CSV table of C-alpha atoms in Angstrom, one decimal:
chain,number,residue,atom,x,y,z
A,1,UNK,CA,0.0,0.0,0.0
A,2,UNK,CA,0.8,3.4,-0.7
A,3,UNK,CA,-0.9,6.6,-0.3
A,4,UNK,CA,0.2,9.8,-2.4
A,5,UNK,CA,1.2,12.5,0.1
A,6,UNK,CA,0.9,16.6,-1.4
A,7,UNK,CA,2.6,19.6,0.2
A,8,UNK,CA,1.6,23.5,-0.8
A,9,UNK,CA,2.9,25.0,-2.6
A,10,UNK,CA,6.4,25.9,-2.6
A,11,UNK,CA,5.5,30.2,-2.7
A,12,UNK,CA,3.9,29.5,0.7
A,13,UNK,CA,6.6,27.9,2.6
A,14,UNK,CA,9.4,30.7,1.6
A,15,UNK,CA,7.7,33.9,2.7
A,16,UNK,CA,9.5,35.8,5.4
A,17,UNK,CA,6.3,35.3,7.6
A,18,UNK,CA,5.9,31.7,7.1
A,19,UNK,CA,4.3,30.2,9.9
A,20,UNK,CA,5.5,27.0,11.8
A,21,UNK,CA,2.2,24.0,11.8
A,22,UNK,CA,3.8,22.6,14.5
A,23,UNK,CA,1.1,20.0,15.4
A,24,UNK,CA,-2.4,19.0,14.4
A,25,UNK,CA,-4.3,21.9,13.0
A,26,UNK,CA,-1.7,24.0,13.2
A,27,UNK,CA,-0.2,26.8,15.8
A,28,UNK,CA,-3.2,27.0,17.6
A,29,UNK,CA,-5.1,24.3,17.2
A,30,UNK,CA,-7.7,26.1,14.7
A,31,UNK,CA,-6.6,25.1,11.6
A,32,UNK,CA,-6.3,28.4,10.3
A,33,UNK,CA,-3.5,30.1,8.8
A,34,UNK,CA,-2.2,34.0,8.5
A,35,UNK,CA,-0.7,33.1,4.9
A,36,UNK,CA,-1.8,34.9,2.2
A,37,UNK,CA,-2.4,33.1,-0.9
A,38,UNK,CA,-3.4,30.0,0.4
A,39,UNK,CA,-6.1,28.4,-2.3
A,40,UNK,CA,-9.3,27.4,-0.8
A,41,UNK,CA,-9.7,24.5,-3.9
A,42,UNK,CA,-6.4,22.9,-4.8
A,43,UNK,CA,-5.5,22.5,-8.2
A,44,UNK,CA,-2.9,20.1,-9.4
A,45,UNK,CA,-0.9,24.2,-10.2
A,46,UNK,CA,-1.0,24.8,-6.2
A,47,UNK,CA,1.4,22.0,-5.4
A,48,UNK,CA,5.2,22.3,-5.6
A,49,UNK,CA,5.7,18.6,-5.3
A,50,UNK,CA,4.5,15.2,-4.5
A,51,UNK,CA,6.0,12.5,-2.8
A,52,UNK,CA,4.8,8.9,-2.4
A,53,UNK,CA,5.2,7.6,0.9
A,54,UNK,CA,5.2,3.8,1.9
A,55,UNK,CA,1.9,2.2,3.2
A,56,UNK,CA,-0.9,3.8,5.0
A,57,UNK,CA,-1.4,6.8,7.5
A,58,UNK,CA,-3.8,9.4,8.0
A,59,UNK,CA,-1.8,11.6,9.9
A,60,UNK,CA,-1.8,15.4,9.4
A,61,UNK,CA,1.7,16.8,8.3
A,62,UNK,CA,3.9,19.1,10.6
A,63,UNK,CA,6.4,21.6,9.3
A,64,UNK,CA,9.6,23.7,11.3
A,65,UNK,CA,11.1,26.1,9.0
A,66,UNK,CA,11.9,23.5,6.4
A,67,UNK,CA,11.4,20.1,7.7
A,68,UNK,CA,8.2,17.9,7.3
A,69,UNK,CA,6.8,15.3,9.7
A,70,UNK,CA,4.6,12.6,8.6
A,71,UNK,CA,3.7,9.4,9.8
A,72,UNK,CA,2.7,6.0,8.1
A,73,UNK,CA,2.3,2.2,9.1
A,74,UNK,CA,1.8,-1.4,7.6
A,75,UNK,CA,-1.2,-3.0,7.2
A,76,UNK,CA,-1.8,-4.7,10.5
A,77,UNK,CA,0.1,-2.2,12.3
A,78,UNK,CA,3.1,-4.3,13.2
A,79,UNK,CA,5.7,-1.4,11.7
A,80,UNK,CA,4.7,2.0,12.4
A,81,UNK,CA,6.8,5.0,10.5
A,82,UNK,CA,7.7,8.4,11.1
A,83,UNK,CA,9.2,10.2,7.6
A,84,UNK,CA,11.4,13.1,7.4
A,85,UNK,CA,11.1,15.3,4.6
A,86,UNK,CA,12.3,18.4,3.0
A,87,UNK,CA,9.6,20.8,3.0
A,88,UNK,CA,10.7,22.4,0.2
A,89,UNK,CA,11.7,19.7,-2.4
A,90,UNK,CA,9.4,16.3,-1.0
A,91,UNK,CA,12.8,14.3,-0.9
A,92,UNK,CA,13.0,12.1,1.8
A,93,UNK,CA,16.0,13.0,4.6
A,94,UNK,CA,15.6,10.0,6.9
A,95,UNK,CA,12.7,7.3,8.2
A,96,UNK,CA,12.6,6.1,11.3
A,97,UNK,CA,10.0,2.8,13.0
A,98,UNK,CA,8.9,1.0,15.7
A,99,UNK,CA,7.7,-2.3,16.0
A,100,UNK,CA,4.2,-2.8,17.6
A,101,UNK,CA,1.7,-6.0,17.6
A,102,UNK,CA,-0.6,-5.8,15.2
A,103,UNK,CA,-4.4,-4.7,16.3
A,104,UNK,CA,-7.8,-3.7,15.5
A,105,UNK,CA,-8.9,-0.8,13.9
A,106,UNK,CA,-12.0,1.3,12.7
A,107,UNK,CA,-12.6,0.4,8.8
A,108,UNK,CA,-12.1,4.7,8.1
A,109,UNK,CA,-9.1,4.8,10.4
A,110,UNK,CA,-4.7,4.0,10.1
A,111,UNK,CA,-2.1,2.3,12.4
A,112,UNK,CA,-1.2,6.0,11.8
A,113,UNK,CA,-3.7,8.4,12.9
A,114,UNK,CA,-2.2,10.1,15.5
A,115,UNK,CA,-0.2,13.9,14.3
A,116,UNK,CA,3.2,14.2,15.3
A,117,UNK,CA,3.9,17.7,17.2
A,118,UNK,CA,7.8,19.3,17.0
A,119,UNK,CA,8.7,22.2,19.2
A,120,UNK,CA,11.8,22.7,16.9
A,121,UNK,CA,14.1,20.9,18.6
A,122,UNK,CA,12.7,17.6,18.5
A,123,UNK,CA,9.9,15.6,16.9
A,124,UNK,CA,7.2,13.5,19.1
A,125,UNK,CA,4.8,10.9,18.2
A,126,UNK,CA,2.5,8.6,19.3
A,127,UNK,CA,1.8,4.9,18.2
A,128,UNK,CA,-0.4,2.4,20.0
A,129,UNK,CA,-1.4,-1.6,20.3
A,130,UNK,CA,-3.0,-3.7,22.9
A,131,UNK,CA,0.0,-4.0,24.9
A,132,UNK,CA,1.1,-0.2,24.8
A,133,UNK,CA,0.6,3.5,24.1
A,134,UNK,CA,4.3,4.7,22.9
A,135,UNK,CA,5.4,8.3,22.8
A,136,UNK,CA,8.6,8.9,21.2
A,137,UNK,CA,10.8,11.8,20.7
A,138,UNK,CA,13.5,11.8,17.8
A,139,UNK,CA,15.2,15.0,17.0
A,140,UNK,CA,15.7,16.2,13.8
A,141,UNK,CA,18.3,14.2,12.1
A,142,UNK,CA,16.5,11.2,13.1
A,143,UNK,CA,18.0,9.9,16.0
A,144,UNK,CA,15.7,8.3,18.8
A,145,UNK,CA,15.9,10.8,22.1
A,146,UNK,CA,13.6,8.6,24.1
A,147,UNK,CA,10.3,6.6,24.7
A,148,UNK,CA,7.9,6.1,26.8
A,149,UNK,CA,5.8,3.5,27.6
A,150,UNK,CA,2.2,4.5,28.6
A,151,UNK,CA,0.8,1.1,29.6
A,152,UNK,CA,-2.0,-1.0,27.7
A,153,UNK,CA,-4.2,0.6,25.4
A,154,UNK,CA,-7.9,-0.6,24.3
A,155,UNK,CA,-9.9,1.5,21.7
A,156,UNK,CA,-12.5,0.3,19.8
A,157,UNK,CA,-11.5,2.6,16.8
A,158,UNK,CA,-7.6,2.7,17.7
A,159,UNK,CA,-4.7,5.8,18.3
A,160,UNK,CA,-6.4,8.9,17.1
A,161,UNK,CA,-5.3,11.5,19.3
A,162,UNK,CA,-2.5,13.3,19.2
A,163,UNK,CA,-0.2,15.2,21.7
A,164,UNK,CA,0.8,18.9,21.6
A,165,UNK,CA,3.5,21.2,22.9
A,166,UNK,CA,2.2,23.9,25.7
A,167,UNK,CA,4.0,25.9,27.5
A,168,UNK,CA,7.0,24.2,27.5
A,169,UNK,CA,5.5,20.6,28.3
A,170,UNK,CA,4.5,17.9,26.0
A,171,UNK,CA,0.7,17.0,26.3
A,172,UNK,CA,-0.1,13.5,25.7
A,173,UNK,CA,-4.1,12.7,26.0
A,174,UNK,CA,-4.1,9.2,26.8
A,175,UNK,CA,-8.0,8.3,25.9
A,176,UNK,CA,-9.1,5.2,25.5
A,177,UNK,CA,-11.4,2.5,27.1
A,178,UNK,CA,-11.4,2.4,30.8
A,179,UNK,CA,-9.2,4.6,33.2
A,180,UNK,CA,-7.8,7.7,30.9
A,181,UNK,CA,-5.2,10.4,32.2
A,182,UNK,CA,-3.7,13.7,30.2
A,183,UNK,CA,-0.1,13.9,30.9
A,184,UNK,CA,2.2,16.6,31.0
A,185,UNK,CA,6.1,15.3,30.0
A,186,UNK,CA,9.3,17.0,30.3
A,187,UNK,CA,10.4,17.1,26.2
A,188,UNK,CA,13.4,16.7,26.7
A,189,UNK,CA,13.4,13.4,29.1
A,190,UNK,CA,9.7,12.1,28.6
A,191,UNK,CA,9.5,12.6,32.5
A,192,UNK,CA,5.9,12.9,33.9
């Protein structure tokens, strides 16, 4: 599996006021943006590039300046992915992945669903099975800073949510079936 993956275009990221989307729906959570220019319907003439990326995900992209977060994962979920890219070219500048079991998921929904967030530094995600809810940081060339184990995890639609930066912590909604806790982690440790 495969699924096409299309940035904006290229005019958008180079403006001297070009805004970080550091996390799902952006700066603020919103989903709007201050940049001018931005088509409301996208024409195959909006995009700069495309890249294909390996398997399935329905992850949001992240940008920092010029780097792109993404995620993706095999069918099953037993490899889950996290792809750098070049925000300005599509090229791919490292992958990383975890193993996890495979499990259950909603018929509309990935092994991938949950946004990465970046504060700039480094890059955090968020990949689930049966046995565990993982967060793990990597900075940005790709090397694993750490991970955290959140215990079990039981969904009936699996991972959706995803965590944020605020105010200097790292928010990770755990939500699922049963006993759920939002955590606040030290970014740089993964420390409650």
């Amino acid at each position: 599996w495969c699924f096409p993956f299309c940035a904006a275009a290229i005019a958008l990221l180079e403006t001297a006021s070009a805004d970080n989307w550091p996390r799902f729906r952006g700066e603020n959570g919103s989903g709007l943006s201050e940049q001018p220019g931005i088509p409301v319907q996208w024409t195959e003439n909006d995009y700069a590039w495309k890249a294909e990326l390996p398997h399935v995900g329905h992850s949001a992209p992240v940008i920092w300046e010029k780097t792109l977060f993404v995620t993706s994962a095999t069918e099953g979920g037993s490899e889950r992915f996290l792809h750098c890219l070049d925000a300005d070219s599509g090229k791919q500048r490292w992958q990383a992945s975890v193993k996890l079991g495979e499990s259950k998921k909603h018929l509309k929904n990935s092994w991938a669903s949950s946004t990465p967030t970046t504060d700039g530094q480094r890059v955090y995600v968020m990949f689930a099975d049966s046995e565990k809810l993982m967060i793990t940081a990597w900075d940005f060339a790709g090397t694993q800073v750490w991970t955290k184990d959140l215990g079990s995890y039981e969904s009936e639609h699996n991972l959706g949510v995803s965590p944020i930066i605020q105010d200097g912590l790292l928010i990770v909604p755990n939500d699922q079936v049963g006993p759920s806790n939002l955590l606040a982690l030290n970014p740089e440790t993964g420390e409650t």
